[in-house]
Short mmCIF file of C-alpha atoms in Angstrom, two decimals:
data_model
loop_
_atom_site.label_atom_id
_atom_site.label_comp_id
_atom_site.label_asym_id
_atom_site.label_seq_id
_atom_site.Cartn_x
_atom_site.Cartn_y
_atom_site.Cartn_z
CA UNK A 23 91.66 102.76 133.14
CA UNK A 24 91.64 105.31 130.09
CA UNK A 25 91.08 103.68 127.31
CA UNK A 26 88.28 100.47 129.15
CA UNK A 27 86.20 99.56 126.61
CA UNK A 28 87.75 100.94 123.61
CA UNK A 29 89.30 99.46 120.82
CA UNK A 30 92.46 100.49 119.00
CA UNK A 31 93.84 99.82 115.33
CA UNK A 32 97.88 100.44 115.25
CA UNK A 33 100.05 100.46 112.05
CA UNK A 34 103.55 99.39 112.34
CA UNK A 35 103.74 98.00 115.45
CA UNK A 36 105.71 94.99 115.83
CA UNK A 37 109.09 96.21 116.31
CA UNK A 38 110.11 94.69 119.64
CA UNK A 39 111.57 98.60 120.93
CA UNK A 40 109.29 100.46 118.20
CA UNK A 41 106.56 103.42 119.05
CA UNK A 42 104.17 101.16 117.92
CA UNK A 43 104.65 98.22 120.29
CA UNK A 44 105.07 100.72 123.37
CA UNK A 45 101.85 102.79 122.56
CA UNK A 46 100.16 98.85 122.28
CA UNK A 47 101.59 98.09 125.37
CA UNK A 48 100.13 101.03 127.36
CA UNK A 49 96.77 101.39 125.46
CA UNK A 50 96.48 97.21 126.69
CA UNK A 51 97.49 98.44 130.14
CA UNK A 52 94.59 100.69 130.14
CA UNK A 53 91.98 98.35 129.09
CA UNK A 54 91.79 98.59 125.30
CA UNK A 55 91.90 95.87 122.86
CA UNK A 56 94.15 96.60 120.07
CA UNK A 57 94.82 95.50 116.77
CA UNK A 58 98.53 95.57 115.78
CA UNK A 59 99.35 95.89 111.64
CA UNK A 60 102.64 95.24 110.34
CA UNK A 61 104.14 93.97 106.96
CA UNK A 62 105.55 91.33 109.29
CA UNK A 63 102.75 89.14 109.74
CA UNK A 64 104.43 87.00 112.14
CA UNK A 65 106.12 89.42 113.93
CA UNK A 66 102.91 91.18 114.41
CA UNK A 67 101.16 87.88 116.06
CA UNK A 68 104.35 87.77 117.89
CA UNK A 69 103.88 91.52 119.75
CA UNK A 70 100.13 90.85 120.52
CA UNK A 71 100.98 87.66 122.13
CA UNK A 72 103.20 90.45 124.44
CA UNK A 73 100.48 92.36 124.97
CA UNK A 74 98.30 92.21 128.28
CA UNK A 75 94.43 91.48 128.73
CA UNK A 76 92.15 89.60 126.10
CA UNK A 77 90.37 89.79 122.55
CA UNK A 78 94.17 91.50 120.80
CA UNK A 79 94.11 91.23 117.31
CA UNK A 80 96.90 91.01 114.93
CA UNK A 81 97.56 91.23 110.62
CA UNK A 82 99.61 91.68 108.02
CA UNK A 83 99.13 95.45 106.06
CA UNK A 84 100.85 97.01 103.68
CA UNK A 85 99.50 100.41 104.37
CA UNK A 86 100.23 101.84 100.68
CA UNK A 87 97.88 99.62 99.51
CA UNK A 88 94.18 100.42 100.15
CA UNK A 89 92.99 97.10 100.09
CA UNK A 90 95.02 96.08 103.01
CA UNK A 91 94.02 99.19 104.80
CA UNK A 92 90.23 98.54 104.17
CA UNK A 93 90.48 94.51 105.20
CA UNK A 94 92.16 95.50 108.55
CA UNK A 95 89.83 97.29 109.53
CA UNK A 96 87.00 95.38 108.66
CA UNK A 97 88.91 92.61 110.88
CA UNK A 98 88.65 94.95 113.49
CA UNK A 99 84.86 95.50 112.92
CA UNK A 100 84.33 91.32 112.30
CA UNK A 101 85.79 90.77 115.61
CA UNK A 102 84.74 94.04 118.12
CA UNK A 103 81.68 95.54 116.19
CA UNK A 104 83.49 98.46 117.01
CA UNK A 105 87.12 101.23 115.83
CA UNK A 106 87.36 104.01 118.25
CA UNK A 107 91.37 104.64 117.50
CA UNK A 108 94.03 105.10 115.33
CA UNK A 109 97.13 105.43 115.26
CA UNK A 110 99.30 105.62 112.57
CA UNK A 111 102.73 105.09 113.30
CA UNK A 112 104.08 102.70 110.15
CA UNK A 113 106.74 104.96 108.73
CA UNK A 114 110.42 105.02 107.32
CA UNK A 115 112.99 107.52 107.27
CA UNK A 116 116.05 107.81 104.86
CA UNK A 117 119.20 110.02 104.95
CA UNK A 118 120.10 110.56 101.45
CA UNK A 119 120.82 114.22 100.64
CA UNK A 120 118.88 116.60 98.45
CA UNK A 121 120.55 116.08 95.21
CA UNK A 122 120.68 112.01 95.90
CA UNK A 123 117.08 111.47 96.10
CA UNK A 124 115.90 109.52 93.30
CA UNK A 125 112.40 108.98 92.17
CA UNK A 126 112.03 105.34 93.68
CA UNK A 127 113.53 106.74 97.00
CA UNK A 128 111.19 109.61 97.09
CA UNK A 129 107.47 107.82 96.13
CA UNK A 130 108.57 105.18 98.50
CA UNK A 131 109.25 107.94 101.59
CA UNK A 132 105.88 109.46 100.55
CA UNK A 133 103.88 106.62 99.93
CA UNK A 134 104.73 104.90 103.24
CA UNK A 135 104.41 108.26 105.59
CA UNK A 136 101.65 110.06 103.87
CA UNK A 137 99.52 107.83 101.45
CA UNK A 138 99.68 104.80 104.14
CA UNK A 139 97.98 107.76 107.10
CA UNK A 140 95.95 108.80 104.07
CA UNK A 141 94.73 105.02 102.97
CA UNK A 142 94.30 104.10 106.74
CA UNK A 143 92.25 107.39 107.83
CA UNK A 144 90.19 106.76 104.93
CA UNK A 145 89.32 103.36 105.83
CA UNK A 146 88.26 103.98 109.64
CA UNK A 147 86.27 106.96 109.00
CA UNK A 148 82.80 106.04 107.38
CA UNK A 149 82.38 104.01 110.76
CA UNK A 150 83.86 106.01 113.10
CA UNK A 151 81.43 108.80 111.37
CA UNK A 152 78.47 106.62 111.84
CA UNK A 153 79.12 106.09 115.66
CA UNK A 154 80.02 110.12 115.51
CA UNK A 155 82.96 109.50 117.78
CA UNK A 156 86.68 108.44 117.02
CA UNK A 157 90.68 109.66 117.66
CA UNK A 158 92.82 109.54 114.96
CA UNK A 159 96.88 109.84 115.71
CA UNK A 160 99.23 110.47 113.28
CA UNK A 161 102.75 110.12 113.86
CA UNK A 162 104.75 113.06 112.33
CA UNK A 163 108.60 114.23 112.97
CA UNK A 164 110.52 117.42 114.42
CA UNK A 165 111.74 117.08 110.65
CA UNK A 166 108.23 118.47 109.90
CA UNK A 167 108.96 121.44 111.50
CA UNK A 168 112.65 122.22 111.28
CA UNK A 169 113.52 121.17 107.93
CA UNK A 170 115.62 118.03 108.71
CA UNK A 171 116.24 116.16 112.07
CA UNK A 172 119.11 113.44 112.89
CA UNK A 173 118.11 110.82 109.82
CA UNK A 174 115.97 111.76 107.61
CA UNK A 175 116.43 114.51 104.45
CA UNK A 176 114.61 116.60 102.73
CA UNK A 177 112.28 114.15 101.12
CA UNK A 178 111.45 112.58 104.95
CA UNK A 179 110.84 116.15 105.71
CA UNK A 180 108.57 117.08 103.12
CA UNK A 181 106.67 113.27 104.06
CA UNK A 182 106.15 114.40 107.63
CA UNK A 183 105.18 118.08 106.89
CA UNK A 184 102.95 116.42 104.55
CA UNK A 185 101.09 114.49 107.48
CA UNK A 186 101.37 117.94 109.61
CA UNK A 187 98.80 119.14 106.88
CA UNK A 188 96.77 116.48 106.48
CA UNK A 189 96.12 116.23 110.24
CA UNK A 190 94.87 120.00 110.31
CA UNK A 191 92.87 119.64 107.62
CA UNK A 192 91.17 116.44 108.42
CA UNK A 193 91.20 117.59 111.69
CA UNK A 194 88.99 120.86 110.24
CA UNK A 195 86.85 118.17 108.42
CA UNK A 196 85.77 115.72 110.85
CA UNK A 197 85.39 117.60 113.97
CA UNK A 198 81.45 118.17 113.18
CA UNK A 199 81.45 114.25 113.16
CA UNK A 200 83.28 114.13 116.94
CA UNK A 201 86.06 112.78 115.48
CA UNK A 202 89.55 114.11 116.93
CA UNK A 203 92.59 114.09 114.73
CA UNK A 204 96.31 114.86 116.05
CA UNK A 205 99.78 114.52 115.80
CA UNK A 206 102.40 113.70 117.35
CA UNK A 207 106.02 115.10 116.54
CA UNK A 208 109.07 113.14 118.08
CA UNK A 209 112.64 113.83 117.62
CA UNK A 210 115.53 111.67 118.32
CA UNK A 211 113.89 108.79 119.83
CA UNK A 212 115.77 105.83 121.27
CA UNK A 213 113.97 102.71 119.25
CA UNK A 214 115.08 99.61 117.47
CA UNK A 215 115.27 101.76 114.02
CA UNK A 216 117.56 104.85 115.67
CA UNK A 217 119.87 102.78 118.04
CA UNK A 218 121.97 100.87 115.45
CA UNK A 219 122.40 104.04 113.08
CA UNK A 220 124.53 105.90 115.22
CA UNK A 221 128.43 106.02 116.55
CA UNK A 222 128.85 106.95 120.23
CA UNK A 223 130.42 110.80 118.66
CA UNK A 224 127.36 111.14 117.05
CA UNK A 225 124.95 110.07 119.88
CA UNK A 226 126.63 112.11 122.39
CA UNK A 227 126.55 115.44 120.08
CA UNK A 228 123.13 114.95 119.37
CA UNK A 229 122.49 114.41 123.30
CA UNK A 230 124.54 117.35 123.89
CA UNK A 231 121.78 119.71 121.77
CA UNK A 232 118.67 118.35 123.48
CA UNK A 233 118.18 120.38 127.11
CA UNK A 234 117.02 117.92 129.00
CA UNK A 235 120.24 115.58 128.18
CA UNK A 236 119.11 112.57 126.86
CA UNK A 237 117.06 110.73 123.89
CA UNK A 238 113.82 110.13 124.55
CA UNK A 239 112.13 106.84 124.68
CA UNK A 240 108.99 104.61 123.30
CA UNK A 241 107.21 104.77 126.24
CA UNK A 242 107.18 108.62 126.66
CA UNK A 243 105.72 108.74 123.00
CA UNK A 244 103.09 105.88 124.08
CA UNK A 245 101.95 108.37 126.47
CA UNK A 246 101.33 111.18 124.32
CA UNK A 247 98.98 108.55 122.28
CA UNK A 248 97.13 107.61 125.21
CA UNK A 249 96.38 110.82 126.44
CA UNK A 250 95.58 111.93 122.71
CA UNK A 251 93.12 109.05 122.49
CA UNK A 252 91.40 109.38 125.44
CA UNK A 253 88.97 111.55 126.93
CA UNK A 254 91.51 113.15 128.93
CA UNK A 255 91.84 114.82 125.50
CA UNK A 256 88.09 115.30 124.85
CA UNK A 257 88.78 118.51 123.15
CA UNK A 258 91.77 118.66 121.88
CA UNK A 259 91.93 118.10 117.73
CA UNK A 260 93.95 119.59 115.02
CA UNK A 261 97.01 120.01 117.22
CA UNK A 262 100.56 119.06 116.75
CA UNK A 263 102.29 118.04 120.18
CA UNK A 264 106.39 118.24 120.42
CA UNK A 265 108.24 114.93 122.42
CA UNK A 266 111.91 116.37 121.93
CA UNK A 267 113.49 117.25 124.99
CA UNK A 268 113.34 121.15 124.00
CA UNK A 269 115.48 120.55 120.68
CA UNK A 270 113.07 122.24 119.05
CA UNK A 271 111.00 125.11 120.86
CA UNK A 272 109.01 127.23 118.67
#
Protein backbone atom coordinates (compact mmCIF):
# COMPACT_ATOMS: atom_id res chain seq x y z
CA UNK A 1 0.00 0.00 0.00
CA UNK A 2 1.25 3.65 -0.95
CA UNK A 3 0.26 5.77 1.33
CA UNK A 4 0.55 2.83 4.92
CA UNK A 5 1.20 4.81 7.62
CA UNK A 6 0.51 8.20 6.47
CA UNK A 7 -1.98 10.55 7.28
CA UNK A 8 -3.94 12.85 4.99
CA UNK A 9 -5.90 16.26 5.59
CA UNK A 10 -8.55 16.87 2.54
CA UNK A 11 -10.60 20.10 2.00
CA UNK A 12 -13.89 19.80 0.39
CA UNK A 13 -14.51 16.45 0.39
CA UNK A 14 -17.89 15.37 1.13
CA UNK A 15 -19.58 15.56 -2.07
CA UNK A 16 -20.89 12.02 -2.58
CA UNK A 17 -19.31 12.07 -6.65
CA UNK A 18 -16.75 15.03 -5.73
CA UNK A 19 -12.68 14.87 -6.27
CA UNK A 20 -12.48 15.07 -2.81
CA UNK A 21 -14.42 11.99 -1.70
CA UNK A 22 -12.72 9.83 -4.59
CA UNK A 23 -9.07 10.93 -3.73
CA UNK A 24 -10.36 9.90 0.22
CA UNK A 25 -11.52 6.85 -1.02
CA UNK A 26 -8.27 5.71 -2.70
CA UNK A 27 -5.76 7.34 -0.24
CA UNK A 28 -8.06 4.91 2.56
CA UNK A 29 -7.57 2.07 0.08
CA UNK A 30 -3.94 2.49 0.38
CA UNK A 31 -3.62 2.57 4.02
CA UNK A 32 -3.82 6.24 5.03
CA UNK A 33 -5.97 7.76 7.56
CA UNK A 34 -7.57 10.82 6.34
CA UNK A 35 -9.22 13.70 7.60
CA UNK A 36 -12.11 14.98 5.41
CA UNK A 37 -13.07 19.08 5.80
CA UNK A 38 -16.14 20.41 4.48
CA UNK A 39 -18.54 23.37 5.33
CA UNK A 40 -20.99 20.50 5.63
CA UNK A 41 -20.22 19.18 8.87
CA UNK A 42 -22.55 16.41 8.63
CA UNK A 43 -22.03 15.57 5.32
CA UNK A 44 -18.41 15.35 6.04
CA UNK A 45 -19.00 12.67 9.05
CA UNK A 46 -21.23 11.16 6.55
CA UNK A 47 -18.22 10.45 3.69
CA UNK A 48 -15.72 9.21 6.39
CA UNK A 49 -18.20 6.81 7.64
CA UNK A 50 -17.78 5.62 3.58
CA UNK A 51 -14.43 5.45 3.86
CA UNK A 52 -12.44 2.07 4.47
CA UNK A 53 -9.93 1.10 7.38
CA UNK A 54 -9.77 2.86 10.92
CA UNK A 55 -8.77 6.13 12.93
CA UNK A 56 -10.77 8.63 9.73
CA UNK A 57 -11.36 11.87 10.94
CA UNK A 58 -13.92 14.30 9.93
CA UNK A 59 -14.86 18.52 10.54
CA UNK A 60 -16.45 21.31 9.60
CA UNK A 61 -13.93 24.24 7.80
CA UNK A 62 -14.53 27.12 6.24
CA UNK A 63 -11.24 27.35 4.52
CA UNK A 64 -11.36 31.34 4.06
CA UNK A 65 -11.17 31.60 7.48
CA UNK A 66 -7.78 30.91 9.15
CA UNK A 67 -9.02 29.89 12.28
CA UNK A 68 -10.82 26.98 10.88
CA UNK A 69 -7.83 26.12 8.84
CA UNK A 70 -5.48 26.20 11.94
CA UNK A 71 -8.12 24.05 14.34
CA UNK A 72 -8.31 21.30 11.61
CA UNK A 73 -5.26 20.69 11.60
CA UNK A 74 -4.48 20.72 15.03
CA UNK A 75 -7.40 17.95 15.13
CA UNK A 76 -5.36 16.13 12.92
CA UNK A 77 -2.23 16.52 15.15
CA UNK A 78 -4.60 15.82 18.63
CA UNK A 79 -5.62 12.64 17.14
CA UNK A 80 -2.38 11.12 14.83
CA UNK A 81 0.63 13.15 16.29
CA UNK A 82 1.26 13.38 12.82
CA UNK A 83 0.15 15.63 8.83
CA UNK A 84 2.07 14.17 6.04
CA UNK A 85 -0.64 15.41 3.19
CA UNK A 86 -2.64 17.84 1.73
CA UNK A 87 -4.78 18.26 -0.50
CA UNK A 88 -6.65 21.06 -1.30
CA UNK A 89 -9.47 20.50 -3.36
CA UNK A 90 -12.45 22.91 -1.68
CA UNK A 91 -13.19 25.15 -4.62
CA UNK A 92 -16.11 26.82 -6.66
CA UNK A 93 -16.44 27.83 -10.09
CA UNK A 94 -18.88 30.47 -11.62
CA UNK A 95 -19.83 31.30 -15.26
CA UNK A 96 -20.62 34.87 -15.26
CA UNK A 97 -18.92 36.78 -18.09
CA UNK A 98 -16.22 39.40 -17.89
CA UNK A 99 -18.23 42.47 -17.72
CA UNK A 100 -20.86 40.63 -15.12
CA UNK A 101 -18.47 39.97 -12.45
CA UNK A 102 -19.20 41.96 -9.53
CA UNK A 103 -17.06 42.58 -6.56
CA UNK A 104 -18.92 40.04 -4.16
CA UNK A 105 -18.72 37.42 -7.05
CA UNK A 106 -15.10 37.99 -7.57
CA UNK A 107 -13.57 38.05 -3.62
CA UNK A 108 -15.78 35.11 -3.12
CA UNK A 109 -14.11 33.04 -6.38
CA UNK A 110 -10.73 34.20 -4.97
CA UNK A 111 -11.13 33.78 -1.49
CA UNK A 112 -12.44 30.19 -1.74
CA UNK A 113 -9.72 28.92 -4.56
CA UNK A 114 -6.71 30.86 -3.55
CA UNK A 115 -6.87 32.32 0.08
CA UNK A 116 -8.58 28.88 1.37
CA UNK A 117 -5.00 26.79 -0.43
CA UNK A 118 -3.21 29.80 0.99
CA UNK A 119 -4.86 29.64 4.76
CA UNK A 120 -4.63 25.74 4.65
CA UNK A 121 -0.82 25.50 3.36
CA UNK A 122 -0.05 27.90 5.95
CA UNK A 123 -1.47 25.96 8.66
CA UNK A 124 0.23 22.43 7.85
CA UNK A 125 3.56 23.75 7.23
CA UNK A 126 5.38 24.72 10.59
CA UNK A 127 4.83 20.88 11.36
CA UNK A 128 5.31 19.36 8.34
CA UNK A 129 8.71 21.63 8.42
CA UNK A 130 9.60 20.29 11.77
CA UNK A 131 9.28 16.55 10.66
CA UNK A 132 11.17 17.96 7.27
CA UNK A 133 8.86 15.87 5.16
CA UNK A 134 5.27 16.59 3.69
CA UNK A 135 3.13 16.68 0.05
CA UNK A 136 1.08 19.40 -0.51
CA UNK A 137 -1.69 19.11 -3.57
CA UNK A 138 -3.38 21.82 -4.87
CA UNK A 139 -6.18 21.45 -7.08
CA UNK A 140 -6.00 23.95 -10.04
CA UNK A 141 -8.07 24.02 -13.55
CA UNK A 142 -7.27 23.74 -17.46
CA UNK A 143 -8.90 27.33 -16.97
CA UNK A 144 -5.46 28.16 -15.45
CA UNK A 145 -3.89 27.57 -18.47
CA UNK A 146 -6.20 28.33 -21.37
CA UNK A 147 -7.98 31.28 -20.26
CA UNK A 148 -11.47 29.79 -19.63
CA UNK A 149 -12.70 26.09 -19.64
CA UNK A 150 -16.51 24.75 -19.82
CA UNK A 151 -17.85 26.81 -16.47
CA UNK A 152 -15.92 29.01 -15.12
CA UNK A 153 -14.91 32.87 -16.49
CA UNK A 154 -12.43 34.97 -16.30
CA UNK A 155 -12.46 35.58 -12.61
CA UNK A 156 -12.33 31.40 -12.02
CA UNK A 157 -9.48 31.68 -14.35
CA UNK A 158 -7.51 34.23 -12.82
CA UNK A 159 -8.40 32.05 -9.14
CA UNK A 160 -6.82 28.94 -10.60
CA UNK A 161 -3.82 30.64 -12.35
CA UNK A 162 -3.51 32.20 -9.08
CA UNK A 163 -2.96 28.68 -7.32
CA UNK A 164 -0.67 27.70 -10.52
CA UNK A 165 1.67 30.43 -8.95
CA UNK A 166 1.45 29.85 -5.63
CA UNK A 167 2.27 26.14 -6.08
CA UNK A 168 5.64 27.08 -7.94
CA UNK A 169 6.57 29.38 -5.64
CA UNK A 170 5.90 27.52 -2.49
CA UNK A 171 7.05 24.75 -4.23
CA UNK A 172 10.63 26.91 -4.70
CA UNK A 173 10.26 27.67 -0.90
CA UNK A 174 9.82 24.53 0.86
CA UNK A 175 11.74 22.09 -1.08
CA UNK A 176 14.97 22.68 1.30
CA UNK A 177 12.44 21.53 4.07
CA UNK A 178 11.48 18.06 1.91
CA UNK A 179 8.33 19.29 1.46
CA UNK A 180 6.75 18.60 -2.16
CA UNK A 181 4.15 20.95 -3.51
CA UNK A 182 2.02 20.23 -6.85
CA UNK A 183 -0.85 20.65 -8.79
CA UNK A 184 -3.15 19.17 -10.35
CA UNK A 185 -5.08 20.65 -13.47
CA UNK A 186 -8.44 18.86 -14.50
CA UNK A 187 -10.75 19.81 -17.19
CA UNK A 188 -14.23 18.76 -17.74
CA UNK A 189 -14.65 16.32 -15.05
CA UNK A 190 -17.78 14.24 -14.59
CA UNK A 191 -18.70 15.09 -10.65
CA UNK A 192 -21.76 15.96 -8.70
CA UNK A 193 -20.98 19.90 -9.38
CA UNK A 194 -20.50 19.44 -13.52
CA UNK A 195 -23.26 16.76 -14.21
CA UNK A 196 -26.41 18.84 -13.51
CA UNK A 197 -25.01 22.07 -15.37
CA UNK A 198 -25.14 20.76 -18.67
CA UNK A 199 -27.83 19.87 -21.67
CA UNK A 200 -27.06 16.68 -23.61
CA UNK A 201 -25.97 19.44 -26.92
CA UNK A 202 -23.65 20.81 -24.72
CA UNK A 203 -22.15 17.59 -23.18
CA UNK A 204 -21.77 15.96 -26.41
CA UNK A 205 -19.87 19.13 -28.07
CA UNK A 206 -17.71 19.37 -25.30
CA UNK A 207 -17.05 15.42 -25.59
CA UNK A 208 -16.63 15.89 -29.17
CA UNK A 209 -13.31 18.38 -28.45
CA UNK A 210 -11.61 16.09 -25.94
CA UNK A 211 -9.46 13.19 -28.06
CA UNK A 212 -9.92 10.57 -26.08
CA UNK A 213 -13.96 10.93 -26.30
CA UNK A 214 -15.21 11.20 -23.08
CA UNK A 215 -15.25 13.31 -19.62
CA UNK A 216 -13.11 12.23 -17.27
CA UNK A 217 -13.92 10.99 -13.88
CA UNK A 218 -13.18 11.38 -9.87
CA UNK A 219 -11.35 8.48 -9.64
CA UNK A 220 -8.79 9.21 -12.46
CA UNK A 221 -8.10 12.61 -10.58
CA UNK A 222 -7.81 10.51 -7.14
CA UNK A 223 -5.03 8.87 -8.82
CA UNK A 224 -3.04 11.69 -9.81
CA UNK A 225 -3.23 12.66 -5.86
CA UNK A 226 -2.05 9.44 -4.80
CA UNK A 227 0.74 9.16 -6.91
CA UNK A 228 1.56 12.96 -6.14
CA UNK A 229 1.54 12.11 -2.45
CA UNK A 230 3.43 9.25 -2.38
CA UNK A 231 6.85 8.27 -2.74
CA UNK A 232 6.24 7.06 -6.08
CA UNK A 233 6.62 10.85 -6.52
CA UNK A 234 9.66 11.29 -4.24
CA UNK A 235 10.99 13.91 -6.48
CA UNK A 236 8.65 15.42 -8.18
CA UNK A 237 7.63 19.22 -6.74
CA UNK A 238 6.71 22.41 -8.36
CA UNK A 239 4.96 20.69 -11.26
CA UNK A 240 1.60 21.17 -12.77
CA UNK A 241 0.10 17.74 -14.13
CA UNK A 242 -2.84 17.92 -17.01
CA UNK A 243 -6.09 15.20 -16.43
CA UNK A 244 -8.00 16.40 -19.70
CA UNK A 245 -8.22 13.89 -22.20
CA UNK A 246 -5.73 15.96 -24.58
CA UNK A 247 -8.16 19.13 -24.63
CA UNK A 248 -5.48 20.97 -23.80
CA UNK A 249 -1.83 19.92 -24.99
CA UNK A 250 0.74 22.46 -24.58
Amino acid sequence: MLLEHRTAIITGAASPRGLGLATAKLFAEHGARVMITDLDEKAAAQAIASLPGKGHLSGRCNVTHKDDCLASVQAALKAWGQVDILVNIAGITSPQRLMDVDPETYTRVMDINMRGTMYMTQAVVPHMRERRQGSIVNMSSVSAQRGGGVFGGSHYSAAKAAVLGYTKAAARELGPDNIRVNAICPSFIDTDITGGMLTPDKLQAIVASVPMGRPGHAHEVAGCCLFLASDLASYVTGSEIDINGGSHIH
